[in-house]
XYZ file of C-alpha atoms in Angstrom:
490
model
C 129.049 87.333 117.816
C 132.292 89.076 116.848
C 135.182 88.695 119.246
C 138.479 90.478 119.516
C 141.609 88.861 118.092
C 144.858 88.998 120.020
C 146.840 91.989 118.906
C 149.607 89.689 117.653
C 147.259 88.416 114.916
C 146.934 91.818 113.336
C 149.089 92.852 110.441
C 149.876 96.190 108.908
C 147.842 95.199 105.806
C 144.626 95.575 107.780
C 143.046 97.830 110.356
C 142.731 96.906 114.019
C 138.990 96.688 114.650
C 137.059 93.412 114.709
C 133.558 94.919 114.647
C 132.574 98.048 112.734
C 129.227 99.807 112.487
C 128.672 102.095 109.494
C 125.860 104.648 109.553
C 125.141 108.111 108.219
C 125.737 109.675 111.650
C 128.135 108.895 114.443
C 126.415 107.901 117.718
C 127.416 111.169 119.427
C 126.340 114.805 119.445
C 128.692 117.723 119.963
C 128.095 119.801 123.081
C 129.728 123.218 122.824
C 130.402 125.730 125.574
C 132.107 129.096 125.428
C 135.437 127.495 126.338
C 135.381 124.062 124.727
C 133.313 121.331 123.113
C 132.718 117.741 124.162
C 130.746 114.782 122.862
C 127.793 112.988 124.407
C 126.094 109.791 123.318
C 123.084 110.327 121.063
C 119.701 109.048 122.228
C 118.306 106.149 120.260
C 117.870 102.406 120.279
C 120.600 101.587 117.777
C 123.371 102.969 119.989
C 121.905 101.162 122.991
C 121.663 97.889 121.084
C 125.234 97.938 119.844
C 126.998 99.367 122.888
C 127.379 95.922 124.554
C 128.841 94.471 121.349
C 131.193 97.427 121.018
C 132.462 97.039 124.575
C 133.086 93.286 124.223
C 134.577 93.418 120.739
C 137.281 95.601 119.283
C 134.686 98.101 118.031
C 134.655 101.150 115.777
C 131.812 103.281 114.418
C 132.129 105.017 111.039
C 129.848 107.982 110.339
C 129.466 111.707 109.758
C 129.872 113.877 112.857
C 127.188 116.395 111.859
C 129.107 119.499 110.765
C 129.714 120.136 107.031
C 133.076 121.196 105.613
C 134.978 119.985 108.663
C 137.430 117.102 108.950
C 138.144 115.428 112.289
C 140.587 112.734 113.304
C 139.274 109.492 114.775
C 138.702 109.638 118.547
C 137.555 107.399 121.395
C 134.252 107.709 123.251
C 132.475 105.201 125.562
C 134.720 102.253 124.653
C 134.280 102.911 120.933
C 136.625 104.255 118.302
C 134.672 106.878 116.344
C 135.794 107.440 112.759
C 134.343 110.693 111.347
C 133.704 110.807 107.593
C 133.675 114.409 106.287
C 130.839 115.789 104.148
C 130.798 119.072 102.269
C 127.846 121.454 102.376
C 126.969 120.388 98.817
C 127.050 116.708 99.815
C 124.707 117.353 102.721
C 122.349 118.993 100.223
C 122.669 116.459 97.378
C 123.492 113.114 99.050
C 121.501 113.525 102.273
C 118.689 116.030 101.803
C 118.470 115.199 98.101
C 118.941 111.565 97.139
C 118.446 110.030 100.594
C 115.468 112.074 101.763
C 113.809 113.456 98.627
C 114.387 110.423 96.372
C 114.716 107.237 98.441
C 112.584 108.183 101.463
C 109.351 108.973 99.562
C 109.960 106.112 97.088
C 110.400 103.594 99.900
C 107.290 104.925 101.678
C 104.869 104.062 98.864
C 105.283 107.407 97.063
C 103.127 109.194 99.636
C 105.002 112.247 98.364
C 106.445 112.278 94.834
C 110.140 111.343 94.742
C 112.557 113.473 92.737
C 115.147 111.898 90.449
C 118.256 113.978 89.780
C 121.458 112.550 88.364
C 123.733 114.882 90.322
C 122.009 113.757 93.543
C 122.799 110.133 92.749
C 126.368 110.990 91.774
C 126.858 112.624 95.175
C 125.250 109.609 96.925
C 127.653 107.239 95.134
C 130.706 109.352 96.001
C 129.735 109.601 99.665
C 129.072 105.846 99.878
C 132.515 105.244 98.362
C 134.098 107.467 101.017
C 132.322 105.571 103.806
C 133.419 102.245 102.309
C 137.046 103.400 102.082
C 137.033 104.639 105.689
C 135.588 101.309 106.835
C 138.046 99.195 104.856
C 140.933 101.169 106.370
C 140.023 100.387 109.995
C 138.703 96.815 109.657
C 140.853 93.960 110.889
C 141.268 90.860 108.756
C 138.006 88.893 108.760
C 136.206 91.630 110.720
C 132.425 91.918 110.941
C 130.912 95.074 109.445
C 127.284 96.077 110.032
C 126.061 98.757 107.618
C 122.943 100.678 108.645
C 120.060 102.037 106.598
C 119.071 103.518 103.270
C 121.741 106.235 103.123
C 124.428 103.509 102.772
C 122.969 101.066 100.227
C 125.996 101.066 97.906
C 128.524 100.483 100.689
C 128.251 96.648 100.943
C 129.307 95.997 97.336
C 132.064 98.602 97.534
C 133.352 97.037 100.750
C 133.285 93.522 99.317
C 135.286 94.657 96.293
C 137.929 96.271 98.512
C 137.917 93.682 101.322
C 136.483 90.265 100.369
C 137.684 88.890 103.725
C 135.033 90.844 105.646
C 131.714 89.565 106.976
C 129.210 92.193 105.863
C 125.706 92.739 107.209
C 123.201 95.410 106.210
C 120.012 96.469 107.973
C 117.298 98.568 106.333
C 115.412 100.485 109.027
C 112.683 101.750 106.675
C 110.302 99.775 104.437
C 111.444 98.297 101.149
C 108.883 99.071 98.431
C 107.048 96.682 96.122
C 108.671 95.982 92.763
C 106.163 98.148 90.890
C 107.220 101.190 92.950
C 110.941 100.436 93.173
C 110.941 100.111 89.374
C 110.657 103.906 89.116
C 114.189 104.397 90.472
C 116.563 105.086 87.556
C 119.447 103.567 89.575
C 117.498 100.490 90.684
C 120.125 97.995 89.480
C 122.974 99.835 91.192
C 121.091 99.879 94.504
C 120.164 96.188 94.311
C 123.736 95.202 93.433
C 125.036 97.448 96.210
C 122.877 95.690 98.806
C 123.803 92.253 97.495
C 127.383 92.950 98.530
C 126.217 92.025 102.047
C 126.198 88.441 103.270
C 122.990 89.173 105.211
C 120.443 91.900 104.426
C 117.993 92.552 107.240
C 114.534 94.099 106.901
C 111.829 95.058 109.385
C 109.060 92.836 107.969
C 108.914 89.617 105.934
C 107.051 91.550 103.234
C 110.028 93.919 102.878
C 112.393 90.986 102.338
C 109.973 89.520 99.782
C 109.778 92.852 97.946
C 113.564 92.991 97.773
C 113.892 89.440 96.441
C 111.292 90.125 93.751
C 113.361 93.131 92.669
C 116.503 90.959 92.595
C 114.805 88.496 90.229
C 113.454 91.220 87.971
C 116.301 93.713 87.762
C 119.482 91.702 88.371
C 118.587 88.157 87.352
C 120.564 86.256 89.975
C 119.320 82.846 91.075
C 117.035 83.185 94.095
C 116.143 80.157 96.219
C 113.881 80.890 99.149
C 115.670 83.778 100.921
C 119.097 83.209 99.378
C 120.650 84.862 96.336
C 123.586 83.353 94.455
C 125.794 86.285 93.453
C 128.664 86.073 90.958
C 131.630 88.229 91.895
C 132.593 88.572 88.234
C 131.730 86.885 84.961
C 132.564 83.204 85.393
C 134.138 83.859 88.785
C 133.292 82.435 92.216
C 129.873 82.973 93.717
C 128.773 83.796 97.224
C 125.417 83.703 98.961
C 123.551 86.821 100.070
C 120.492 86.320 102.265
C 117.476 88.578 102.837
C 115.522 88.047 106.055
C 113.295 89.924 108.506
C 114.738 91.065 111.849
C 112.153 93.401 113.437
C 113.926 96.016 115.545
C 112.850 96.842 119.096
C 113.565 99.175 122.007
C 115.639 99.393 125.182
C 112.932 97.860 127.365
C 114.882 98.109 130.635
C 115.407 101.854 130.212
C 111.714 102.530 129.581
C 110.533 100.370 132.487
C 113.063 101.899 134.875
C 111.883 105.389 133.976
C 108.212 104.387 134.181
C 108.765 103.270 137.783
C 110.597 106.415 138.889
C 108.619 108.459 141.401
C 109.496 111.823 139.835
C 108.325 110.676 136.398
C 105.124 109.207 137.821
C 104.502 112.539 139.541
C 105.254 114.376 136.282
C 102.625 112.265 134.504
C 100.061 113.304 137.120
C 101.128 116.920 136.727
C 100.507 116.668 132.950
C 96.945 115.541 133.636
C 96.433 118.390 136.061
C 97.790 120.926 133.559
C 95.205 119.698 131.064
C 92.402 120.114 133.600
C 92.205 116.425 134.581
C 90.178 115.291 131.546
C 88.571 111.851 131.536
C 90.653 110.813 128.543
C 94.075 111.884 127.283
C 95.004 110.849 123.765
C 98.614 111.061 122.602
C 100.396 111.222 119.274
C 104.212 111.249 119.133
C 105.851 111.566 115.741
C 108.568 113.206 113.753
C 106.876 115.864 111.650
C 106.872 113.703 108.524
C 104.277 113.091 105.820
C 104.536 109.315 106.382
C 103.146 109.562 109.921
C 99.524 110.307 109.036
C 99.254 113.259 111.429
C 96.807 115.030 109.116
C 94.564 111.936 108.972
C 94.619 111.753 112.784
C 93.641 115.410 113.144
C 90.855 115.068 110.592
C 89.377 112.075 112.432
C 89.623 113.859 115.782
C 88.027 117.013 114.382
C 85.104 114.982 113.043
C 84.678 113.224 116.404
C 84.449 116.627 118.075
C 81.942 117.766 115.447
C 79.868 114.589 115.827
C 79.829 114.896 119.609
C 81.366 111.429 120.056
C 84.269 113.174 121.809
C 83.729 116.315 123.864
C 86.443 118.877 124.526
C 85.358 118.960 128.188
C 86.138 115.228 128.530
C 89.132 114.589 126.272
C 92.377 116.215 125.197
C 94.738 115.252 122.386
C 98.452 115.912 122.909
C 100.335 115.926 119.600
C 104.120 115.938 119.846
C 105.594 116.656 116.403
C 109.369 116.844 116.662
C 111.138 118.961 114.036
C 112.388 117.066 111.001
C 114.324 117.991 107.834
C 113.159 121.580 108.000
C 115.353 122.625 105.061
C 113.363 120.332 102.738
C 110.433 122.142 101.086
C 107.914 119.306 101.545
C 108.526 119.352 105.286
C 108.086 123.113 105.546
C 104.763 122.830 103.725
C 103.690 119.942 105.962
C 104.395 121.976 109.086
C 102.253 124.825 107.772
C 99.441 122.395 106.952
C 99.475 120.671 110.367
C 99.754 123.876 112.365
C 96.953 125.403 110.318
C 94.716 122.401 111.061
C 95.495 122.564 114.781
C 94.691 126.286 114.866
C 91.396 125.762 113.040
C 90.304 122.904 115.318
C 91.245 124.713 118.515
C 89.609 127.916 117.290
C 86.375 126.021 116.717
C 86.209 123.760 119.782
C 88.290 125.301 122.585
C 86.620 126.700 125.665
C 88.111 128.988 128.287
C 88.985 125.923 130.386
C 89.628 123.287 127.749
C 91.889 122.931 124.742
C 91.084 120.349 122.077
C 94.677 119.778 120.915
C 97.927 120.601 122.672
C 100.383 120.815 119.773
C 104.072 120.640 120.721
C 106.620 121.213 117.968
C 109.597 120.175 120.081
C 111.892 117.287 120.768
C 111.740 116.049 124.345
C 114.127 113.964 126.493
C 113.128 110.366 127.083
C 112.116 111.146 130.683
C 109.407 113.551 129.500
C 108.287 111.091 126.833
C 107.794 108.353 129.404
C 105.783 110.764 131.571
C 103.574 111.442 128.550
C 103.167 107.697 127.932
C 102.071 107.267 131.553
C 99.637 110.180 131.319
C 97.992 109.007 128.068
C 94.985 106.693 128.154
C 95.110 106.154 124.380
C 98.143 106.143 122.071
C 97.457 106.999 118.419
C 99.818 105.597 115.750
C 98.332 106.447 112.346
C 101.365 105.991 110.092
C 100.640 105.731 106.382
C 103.831 103.657 106.021
C 106.424 102.933 108.677
C 109.281 100.476 108.921
C 108.545 99.686 112.563
C 107.405 102.655 114.722
C 109.204 102.227 118.010
C 106.918 104.727 119.775
C 104.239 102.022 119.798
C 106.609 99.643 121.589
C 107.779 102.349 124.011
C 104.169 103.118 124.997
C 103.461 99.449 125.628
C 106.657 98.992 127.671
C 105.854 102.063 129.785
C 102.373 100.815 130.748
C 103.634 98.806 133.720
C 100.118 98.578 135.156
C 98.810 96.966 131.945
C 96.360 99.819 131.390
C 95.873 102.009 128.332
C 94.915 101.358 124.728
C 96.972 101.433 121.530
C 95.427 102.463 118.212
C 97.911 101.213 115.616
C 98.148 101.512 111.851
C 98.377 98.198 110.037
C 100.958 99.883 107.774
C 103.487 100.145 110.639
C 105.852 97.236 111.137
C 104.860 97.067 114.817
C 101.414 95.820 113.728
C 102.956 92.439 112.834
C 103.538 91.615 116.492
C 101.244 93.978 118.465
C 98.101 92.261 117.224
C 96.110 93.148 120.364
C 96.195 96.826 119.481
C 93.129 98.382 117.875
C 94.391 98.022 114.313
C 93.339 100.590 111.720
C 93.698 101.641 108.111
C 94.533 105.355 108.539
C 93.146 106.177 105.086
C 89.701 105.040 106.321
C 88.686 108.090 108.347
C 85.410 106.527 109.492
C 87.273 103.405 110.579
C 89.852 105.517 112.391
C 87.101 107.429 114.194
C 85.439 104.167 115.244
C 88.768 102.838 116.523
C 89.376 105.956 118.631
C 85.883 105.640 120.139
C 86.538 101.937 120.835
C 89.837 102.735 122.550
C 88.384 105.581 124.614
C 85.475 103.449 125.791
C 87.346 100.160 126.247
C 86.604 98.456 129.562
C 89.508 98.245 132.034
C 89.395 94.447 131.896
C 89.640 94.349 128.109
C 92.388 96.987 128.074
C 94.364 94.987 130.648
C 93.975 91.753 128.678
C 95.256 93.328 125.481
C 98.079 95.283 127.096
C 99.359 92.292 129.055
C 99.797 90.273 125.850
C 101.486 93.155 124.030
C 103.829 93.868 126.935
C 104.905 90.232 127.073
C 105.810 90.377 123.388
C 107.785 93.638 123.722
C 109.580 92.617 126.909
C 110.699 89.299 125.438
C 112.025 90.917 122.255
C 114.103 93.937 123.205
C 116.684 95.757 121.110
C 119.629 93.785 122.498
C 117.965 90.542 121.429
C 117.471 92.071 117.963
C 121.169 92.848 117.549
C 122.252 89.444 118.902
C 119.833 87.644 116.586
C 121.087 89.521 113.524
C 124.793 89.127 114.313
C 124.391 85.447 115.135
C 122.617 84.875 111.817
C 125.389 86.771 110.024
C 128.120 84.634 111.611
C 126.330 81.339 111.084
C 125.463 82.119 107.480
C 129.072 82.863 106.595
C 130.151 79.405 107.759
C 128.567 78.034 104.585
C 129.813 80.772 102.276
C 132.483 79.359 99.932
C 134.118 82.713 99.231
C 134.342 83.563 102.929
C 135.704 80.083 103.722
C 138.456 80.643 101.156
C 139.640 83.718 103.120
C 139.374 82.100 106.546
């Protein structure tokens, strides 16, 4: 784990921070009033996981603050130095909405939607990555540990290594990494691979993601690969260093979820939700960003057919579908919203009664307290992702079920399926199989549900998000002990 150096060790040639996180967004949101604006910590597991490290180390976080065409000075918040990196309106459009979310996102999710390849998008992505790398190099102390996060920042590790070879650099990819045959479509495939190989340790959600990456290294870059290690030459005939690719499945803040699940007001809210739905025998729940990777349309189709077949009756069951807004300026997402809302309207128009609604569709984002109340109210959780790096909602549902009740229907294409093997696993493309799984979950005996949930809860509780961050950072530190280039700068 990184630790702070005495201030006397620092020189003017370097920055002052021993541990730096680099991500597209800073871990805060601006809260504006008529008189002033303040910052509050963003919800999310990554901030929770790294907060203890930040408080113990000399920590800084480099990221965009969320407003285009605005430059801010670095500032302190919750024992962290926050270093805003400015983005123009064009860069938000080309680097973020364009290359990150209309090129890389669909490509890395098995081309569920067709990716777009535009040279000016990539040029913007490269320039923004360079700016993030420069901002990081400026604040990093000598020999500091830098942890770069996610697919928006894939060129940063190599850029950082070129500027600051003394640094220990880790990278974590929160989304899947595609098979070679899909990644091959990317015109800038070599640049991305070389960018990632600037890191000493590259973390992925699943072992298959790490294997996909290493296959791409062999094919497109040609470095020597032994097991999970890549020998990288800094320059022709120059020294080499080792970059490793391994799986580090991310998790959740278990203590927060359990604490909320035991709160009397949230328990009462969960009962109120059931009452508002007319106290049905079964409540089914889907919680997703409104994204084409989540399989929401497949879920609705299966549920509609179950209603048509009579295997599920609107008088006995209700499906709550939370679809939080996502990337609404991107055309594919606008079309998806129209498609999903049209399907919900058609199903409810066909099967609703005066007393009962087939699907309660909620296009909102909710605070974690309301989400936990929904987890407690739901007898069956439906995760039908077509491709997902992890899907932390599955783990949150399991953690919230403190009484070991409830059933989880989980796509085998979500990373969570690797460890939550007692879920009812499904292939979401198989509508008949999905229907059968929903019926199995709805009709599961209490004893069988308890047996499955107890095993899944043990797995989630033993592997929380703080353990994930500690495991990654420990592996990063230990790996660098054997790195000749790093040893030369020690």
